[in-house]
Short mmCIF file of C-alpha atoms and ligand atoms in Angstrom, two decimals:
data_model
loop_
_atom_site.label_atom_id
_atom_site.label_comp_id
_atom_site.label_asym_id
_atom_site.label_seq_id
_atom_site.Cartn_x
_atom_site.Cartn_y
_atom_site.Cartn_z
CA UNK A 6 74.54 -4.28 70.92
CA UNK A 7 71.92 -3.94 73.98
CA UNK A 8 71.94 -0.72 75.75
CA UNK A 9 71.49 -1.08 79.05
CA UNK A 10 72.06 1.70 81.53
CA UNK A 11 73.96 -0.40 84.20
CA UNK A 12 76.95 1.04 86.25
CA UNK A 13 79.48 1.28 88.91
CA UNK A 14 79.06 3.86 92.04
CA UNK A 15 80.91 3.95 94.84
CA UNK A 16 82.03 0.10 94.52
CA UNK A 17 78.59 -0.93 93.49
CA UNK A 18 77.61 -2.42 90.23
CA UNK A 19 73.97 -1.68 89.69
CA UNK A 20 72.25 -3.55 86.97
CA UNK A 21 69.86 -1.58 84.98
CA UNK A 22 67.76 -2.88 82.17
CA UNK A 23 64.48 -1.87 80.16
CA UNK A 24 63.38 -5.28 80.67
CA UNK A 25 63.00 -4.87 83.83
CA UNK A 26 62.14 -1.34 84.30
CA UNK A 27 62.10 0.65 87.77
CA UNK A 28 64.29 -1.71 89.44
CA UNK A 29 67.70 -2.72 89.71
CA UNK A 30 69.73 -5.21 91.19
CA UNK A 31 73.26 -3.95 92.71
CA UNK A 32 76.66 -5.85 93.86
CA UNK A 33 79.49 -4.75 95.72
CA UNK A 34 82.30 -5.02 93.53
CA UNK A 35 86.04 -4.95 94.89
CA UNK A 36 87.95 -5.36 91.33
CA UNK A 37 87.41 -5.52 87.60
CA UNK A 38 89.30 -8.27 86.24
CA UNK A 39 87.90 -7.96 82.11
CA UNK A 40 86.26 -5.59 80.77
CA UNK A 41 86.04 -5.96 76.69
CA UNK A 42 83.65 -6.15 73.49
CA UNK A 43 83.36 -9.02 71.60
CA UNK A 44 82.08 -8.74 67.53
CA UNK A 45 78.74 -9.11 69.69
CA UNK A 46 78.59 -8.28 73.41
CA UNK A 47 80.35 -5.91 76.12
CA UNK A 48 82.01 -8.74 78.27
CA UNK A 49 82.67 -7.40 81.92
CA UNK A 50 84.51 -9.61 84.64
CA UNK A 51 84.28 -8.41 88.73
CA UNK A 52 85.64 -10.09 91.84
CA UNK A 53 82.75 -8.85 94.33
CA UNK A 54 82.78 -8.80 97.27
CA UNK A 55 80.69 -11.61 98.92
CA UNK A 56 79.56 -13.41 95.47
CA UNK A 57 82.48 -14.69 94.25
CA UNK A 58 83.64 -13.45 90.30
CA UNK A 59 80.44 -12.54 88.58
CA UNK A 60 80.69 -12.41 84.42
CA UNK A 61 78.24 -9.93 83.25
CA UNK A 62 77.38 -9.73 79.62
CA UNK A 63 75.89 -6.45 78.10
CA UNK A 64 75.45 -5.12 81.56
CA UNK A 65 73.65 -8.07 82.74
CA UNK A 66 74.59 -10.39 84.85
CA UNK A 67 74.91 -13.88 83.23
CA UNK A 68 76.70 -16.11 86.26
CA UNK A 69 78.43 -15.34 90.10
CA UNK A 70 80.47 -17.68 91.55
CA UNK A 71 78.55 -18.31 94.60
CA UNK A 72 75.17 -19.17 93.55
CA UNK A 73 75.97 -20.36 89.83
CA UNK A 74 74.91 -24.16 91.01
CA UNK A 75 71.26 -23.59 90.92
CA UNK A 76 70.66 -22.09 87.67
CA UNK A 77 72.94 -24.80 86.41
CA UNK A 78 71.72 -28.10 88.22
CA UNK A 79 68.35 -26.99 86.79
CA UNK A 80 69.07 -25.85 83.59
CA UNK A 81 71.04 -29.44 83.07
CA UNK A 82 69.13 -32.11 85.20
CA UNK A 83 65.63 -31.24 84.71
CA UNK A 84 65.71 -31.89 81.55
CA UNK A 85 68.41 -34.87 81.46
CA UNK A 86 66.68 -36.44 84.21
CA UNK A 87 63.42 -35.95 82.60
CA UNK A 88 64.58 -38.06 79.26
CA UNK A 89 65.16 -41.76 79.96
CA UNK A 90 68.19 -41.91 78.17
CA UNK A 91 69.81 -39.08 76.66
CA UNK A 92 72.56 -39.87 74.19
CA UNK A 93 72.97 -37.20 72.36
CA UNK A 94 72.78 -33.49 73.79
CA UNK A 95 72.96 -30.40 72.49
CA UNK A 96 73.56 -26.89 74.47
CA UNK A 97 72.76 -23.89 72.93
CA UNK A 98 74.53 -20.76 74.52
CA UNK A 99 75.96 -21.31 77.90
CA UNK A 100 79.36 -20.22 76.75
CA UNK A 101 80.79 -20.02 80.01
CA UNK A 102 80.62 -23.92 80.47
CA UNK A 103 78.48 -24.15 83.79
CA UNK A 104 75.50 -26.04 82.46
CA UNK A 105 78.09 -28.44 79.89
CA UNK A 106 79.73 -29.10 83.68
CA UNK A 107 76.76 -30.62 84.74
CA UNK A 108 75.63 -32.03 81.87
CA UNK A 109 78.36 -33.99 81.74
CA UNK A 110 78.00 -36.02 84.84
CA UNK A 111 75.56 -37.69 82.89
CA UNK A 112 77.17 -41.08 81.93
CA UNK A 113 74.02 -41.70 79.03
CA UNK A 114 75.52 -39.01 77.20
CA UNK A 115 77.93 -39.74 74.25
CA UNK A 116 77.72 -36.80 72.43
CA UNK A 117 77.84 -33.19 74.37
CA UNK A 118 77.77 -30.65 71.50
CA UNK A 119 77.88 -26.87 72.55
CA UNK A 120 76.83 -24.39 70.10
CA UNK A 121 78.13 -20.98 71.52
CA UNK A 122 77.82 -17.87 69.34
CA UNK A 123 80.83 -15.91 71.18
CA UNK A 124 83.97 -17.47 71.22
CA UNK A 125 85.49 -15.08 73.71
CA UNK A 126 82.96 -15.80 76.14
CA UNK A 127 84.33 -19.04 76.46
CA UNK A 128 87.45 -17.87 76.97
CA UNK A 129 87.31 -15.19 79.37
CA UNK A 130 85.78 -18.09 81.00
CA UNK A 131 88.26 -20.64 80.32
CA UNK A 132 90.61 -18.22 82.14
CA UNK A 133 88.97 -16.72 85.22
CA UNK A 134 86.20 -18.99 85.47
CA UNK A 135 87.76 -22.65 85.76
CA UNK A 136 85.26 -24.56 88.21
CA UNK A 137 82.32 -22.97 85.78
CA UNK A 138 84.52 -23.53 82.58
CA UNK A 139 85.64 -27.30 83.06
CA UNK A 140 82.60 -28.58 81.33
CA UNK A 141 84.75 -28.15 78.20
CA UNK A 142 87.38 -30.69 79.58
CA UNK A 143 84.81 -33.56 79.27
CA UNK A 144 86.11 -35.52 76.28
CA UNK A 145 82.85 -36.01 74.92
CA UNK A 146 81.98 -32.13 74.46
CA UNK A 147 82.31 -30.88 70.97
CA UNK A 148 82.45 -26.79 70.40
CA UNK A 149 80.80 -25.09 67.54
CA UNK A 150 81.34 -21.53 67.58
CA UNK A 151 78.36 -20.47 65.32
CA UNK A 152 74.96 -19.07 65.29
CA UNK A 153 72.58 -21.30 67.07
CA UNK A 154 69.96 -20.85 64.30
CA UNK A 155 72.19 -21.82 61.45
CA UNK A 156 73.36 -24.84 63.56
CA UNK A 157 69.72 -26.48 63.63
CA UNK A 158 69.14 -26.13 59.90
CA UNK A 159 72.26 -28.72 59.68
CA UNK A 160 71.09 -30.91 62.48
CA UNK A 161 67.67 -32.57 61.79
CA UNK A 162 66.47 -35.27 63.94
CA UNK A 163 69.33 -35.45 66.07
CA UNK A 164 69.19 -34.64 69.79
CA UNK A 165 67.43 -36.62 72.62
CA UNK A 166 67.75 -33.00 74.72
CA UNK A 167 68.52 -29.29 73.91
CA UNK A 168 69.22 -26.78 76.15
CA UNK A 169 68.94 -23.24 75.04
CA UNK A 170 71.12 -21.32 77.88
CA UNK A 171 70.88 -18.22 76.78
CA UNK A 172 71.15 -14.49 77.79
CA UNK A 173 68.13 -12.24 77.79
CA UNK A 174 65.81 -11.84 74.34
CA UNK A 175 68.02 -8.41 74.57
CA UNK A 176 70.87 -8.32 71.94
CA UNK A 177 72.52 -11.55 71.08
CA UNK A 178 69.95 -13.91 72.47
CA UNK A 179 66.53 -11.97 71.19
CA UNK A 180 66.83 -14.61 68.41
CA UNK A 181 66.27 -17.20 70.84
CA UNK A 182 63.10 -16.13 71.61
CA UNK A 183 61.18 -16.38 68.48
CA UNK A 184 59.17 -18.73 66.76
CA UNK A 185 61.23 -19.85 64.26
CA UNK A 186 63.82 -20.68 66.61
CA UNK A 187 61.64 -23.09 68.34
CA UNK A 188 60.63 -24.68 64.93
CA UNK A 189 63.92 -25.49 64.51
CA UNK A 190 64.20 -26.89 67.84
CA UNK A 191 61.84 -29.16 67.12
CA UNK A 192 63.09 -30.48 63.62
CA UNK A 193 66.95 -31.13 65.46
CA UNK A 194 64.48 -33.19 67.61
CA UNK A 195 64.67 -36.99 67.82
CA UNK A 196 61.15 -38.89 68.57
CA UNK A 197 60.86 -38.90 72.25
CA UNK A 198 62.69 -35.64 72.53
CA UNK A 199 63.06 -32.78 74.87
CA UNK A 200 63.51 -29.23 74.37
CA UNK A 201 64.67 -26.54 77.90
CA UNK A 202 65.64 -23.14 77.62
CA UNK A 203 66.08 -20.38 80.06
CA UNK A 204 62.44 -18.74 80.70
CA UNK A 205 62.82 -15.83 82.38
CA UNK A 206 60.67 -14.89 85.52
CA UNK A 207 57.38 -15.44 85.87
CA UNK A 208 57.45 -11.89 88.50
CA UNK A 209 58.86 -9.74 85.96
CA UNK A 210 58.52 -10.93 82.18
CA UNK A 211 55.38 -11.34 82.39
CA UNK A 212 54.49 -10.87 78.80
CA UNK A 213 57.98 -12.61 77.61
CA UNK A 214 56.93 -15.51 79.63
CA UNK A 215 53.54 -15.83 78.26
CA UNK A 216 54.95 -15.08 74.45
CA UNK A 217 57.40 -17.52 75.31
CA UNK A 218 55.36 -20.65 76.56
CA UNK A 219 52.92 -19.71 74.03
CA UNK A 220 55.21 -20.74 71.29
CA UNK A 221 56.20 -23.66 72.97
CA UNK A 222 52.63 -24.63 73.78
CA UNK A 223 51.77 -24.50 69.44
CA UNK A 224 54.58 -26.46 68.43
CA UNK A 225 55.23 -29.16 71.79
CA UNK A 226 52.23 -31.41 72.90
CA UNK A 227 53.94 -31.57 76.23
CA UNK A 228 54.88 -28.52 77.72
CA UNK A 229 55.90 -27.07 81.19
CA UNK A 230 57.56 -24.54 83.20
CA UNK A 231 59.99 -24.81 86.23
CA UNK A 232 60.89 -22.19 88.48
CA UNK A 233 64.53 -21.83 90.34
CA UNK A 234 65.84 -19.62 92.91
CA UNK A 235 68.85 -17.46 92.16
CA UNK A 236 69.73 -14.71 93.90
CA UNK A 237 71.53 -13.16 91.62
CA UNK A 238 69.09 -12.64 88.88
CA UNK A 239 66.50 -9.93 89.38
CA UNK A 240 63.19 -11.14 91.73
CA UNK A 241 65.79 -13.88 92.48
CA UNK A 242 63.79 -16.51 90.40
CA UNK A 243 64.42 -17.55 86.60
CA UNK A 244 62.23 -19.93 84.43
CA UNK A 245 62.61 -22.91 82.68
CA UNK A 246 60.07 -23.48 79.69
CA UNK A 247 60.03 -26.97 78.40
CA UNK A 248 58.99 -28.91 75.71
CA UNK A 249 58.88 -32.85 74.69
CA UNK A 250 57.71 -34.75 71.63
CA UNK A 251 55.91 -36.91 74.27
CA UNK A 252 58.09 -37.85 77.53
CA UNK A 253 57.16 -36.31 80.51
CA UNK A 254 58.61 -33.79 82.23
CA UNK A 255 57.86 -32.72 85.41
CA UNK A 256 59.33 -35.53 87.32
CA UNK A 257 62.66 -37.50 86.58
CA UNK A 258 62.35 -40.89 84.77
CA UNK A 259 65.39 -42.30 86.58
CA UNK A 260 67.09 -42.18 90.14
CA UNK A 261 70.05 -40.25 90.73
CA UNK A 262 73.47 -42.36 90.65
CA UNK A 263 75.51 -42.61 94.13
CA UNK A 264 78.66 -40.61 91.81
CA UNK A 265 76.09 -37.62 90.93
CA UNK A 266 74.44 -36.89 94.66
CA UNK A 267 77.74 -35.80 96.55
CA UNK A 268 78.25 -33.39 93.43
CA UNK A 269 74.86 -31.59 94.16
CA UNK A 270 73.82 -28.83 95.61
CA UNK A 271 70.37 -27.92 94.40
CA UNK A 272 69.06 -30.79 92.08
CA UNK A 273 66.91 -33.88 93.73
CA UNK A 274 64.10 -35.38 93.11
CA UNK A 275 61.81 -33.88 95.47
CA UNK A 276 63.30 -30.10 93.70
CA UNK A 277 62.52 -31.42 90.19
CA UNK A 278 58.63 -32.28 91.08
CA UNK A 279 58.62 -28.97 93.44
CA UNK A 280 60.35 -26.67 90.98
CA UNK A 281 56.82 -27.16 88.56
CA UNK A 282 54.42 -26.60 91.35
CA UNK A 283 53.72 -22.66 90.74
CA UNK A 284 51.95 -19.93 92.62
CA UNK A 285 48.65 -19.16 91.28
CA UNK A 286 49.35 -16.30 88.93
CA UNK A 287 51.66 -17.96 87.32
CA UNK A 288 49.80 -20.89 86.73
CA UNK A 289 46.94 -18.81 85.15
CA UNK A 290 49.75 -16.90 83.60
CA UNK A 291 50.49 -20.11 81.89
CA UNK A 292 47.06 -21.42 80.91
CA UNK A 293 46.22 -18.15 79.66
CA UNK A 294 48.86 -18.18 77.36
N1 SPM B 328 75.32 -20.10 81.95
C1 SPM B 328 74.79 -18.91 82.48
C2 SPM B 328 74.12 -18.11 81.46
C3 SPM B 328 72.98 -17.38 82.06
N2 SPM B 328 71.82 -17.45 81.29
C4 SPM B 328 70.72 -16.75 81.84
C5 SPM B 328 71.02 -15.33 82.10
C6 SPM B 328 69.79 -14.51 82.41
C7 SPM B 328 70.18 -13.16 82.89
N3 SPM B 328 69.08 -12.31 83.10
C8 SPM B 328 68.13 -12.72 84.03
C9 SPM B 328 66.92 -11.92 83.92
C10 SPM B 328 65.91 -12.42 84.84
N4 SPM B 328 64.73 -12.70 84.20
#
């Protein structure tokens, strides 16, 4: 289990972390509503006071209510968008359901498997978390509660789009980080496929970052990184690092149905090109990798 050195004071949840040393990010919490360990993670639930419930895994926080959207919409339509038609999907992580929600209001999609290591994630999140959680009510999701690397060896050549949503390369998710992983990412592949996982901040992780699109660079002739605003998350930005097996990606390959736009909060068109345009450190950042 991660040790982080996160805690309450006076109402206020500060969130401490090596990763991220010297700083820490703090929320005014009114109530804790869970507060448990999984066989892998401390699981914490808080109503706070102006962001909604927040769900905070290992003393980091994973989602809040109030600006959950972004990190979603990206996470999901980058990469969905990005694909001209993605069948089959595959999310990696993401057990509270946010970026399956999203995913599913693509209508391509016949097959939305989730592969989430930590079954009560999903339902503490069933329970407390229902406009994050309903992604599981779409008929076409299918739940695997099992480790994401042992679920790739079984599925070769068999995704149009994964999305690795995962927690920090800090206990549970440090897997998810590594080489092999992405090897396997690629196999589960179909031709023409897309790869997206959460990439940390380019402010930050610097090294992580680099490590990270480095790996994706060796294996994924066509690579790129996204940036999204969250307030939550430390420095308020988090990554996406992405890799195809040829489409491109920095710009979606079809137009947004009527049904999709009034659901939207952050995702368009004009966000997807934006969110790859990069400030000038990171983009050396990136080549230098
Ligand atoms: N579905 C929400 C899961 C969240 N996954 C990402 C969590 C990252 C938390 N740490 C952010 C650190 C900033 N680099």
């Amino acid at each position: 289990m991660a040790h982080t050195g996160n805690q309450i004071m006076n109402g206020w949840f500060s969130e401490i972390c090596p990763m991220w040393p010297g700083m820490a990010l703090s929320v005014e919490i009114e109530k804790t509503l869970v507060s448990t360990a999984s066989p892998y993670q401390q699981i914490d639930l808080y109503q706070t006071r102006s962001y909604g419930k927040m769900l905070v895994l290992d003393g980091i926080i994973q989602l809040t209510e109030r600006d959950e959207f972004a990190y979603h919409e990206m996470m999901a339509h980058v990469p969905l968008f990005a694909h001209p038609c993605p069948e089959r999907v595959l999310v990696i992580g993401g057990g509270d359901g946010g970026t399956l929600r999203e995913a599913a209001r693509h209508k391509e999609i016949r097959i939305l498997d989730i592969c989430e290591i930590d079954g009560m994630v999903i339902d503490i999140s069933k329970q407390y978390l229902p406009e994050v959680a309903c992604g599981f009510d779409d008929p076409r999701v299918c739940v695997h509660i099992r480790d994401g690397n042992l679920f790739l060896d079984e599925h070769p050549d068999t995704y149009d789009v994964i999305i690795v949503d995962s927690s920090d390369p800090i206990g549970p998710g440090e897997a998810l980080f590594e080489k092999p992983f992405y090897e396997k990412l690629k196999r589960a592949l179909k031709p023409g496929g897309l790869v997206a996982a959460q990439g940390e901040s380019v402010f930050i992780h610097q090294e992580t970052v680099s490590r990270l699109f480095s790996i994706v660079k060796s294996l994924f002739d066509t690579r790129a990184y996204a940036s999204i605003t969250v307030p939550s998350y430390p420095g308020g930005t988090i990554g996406i690092c992405l890799g195809s097996l040829g489409v491109a990606l920095t710009q979606p390959s079809r137009t947004i149905p009527d049904a999709m736009q009034k659901h939207l909060k952050y995702y368009s068109e004009q966000v997807h090109k934006a969110a790859f345009a990069l400030p000038r450190f990171a983009k050396t950042l990136l080549e230098q990798s």
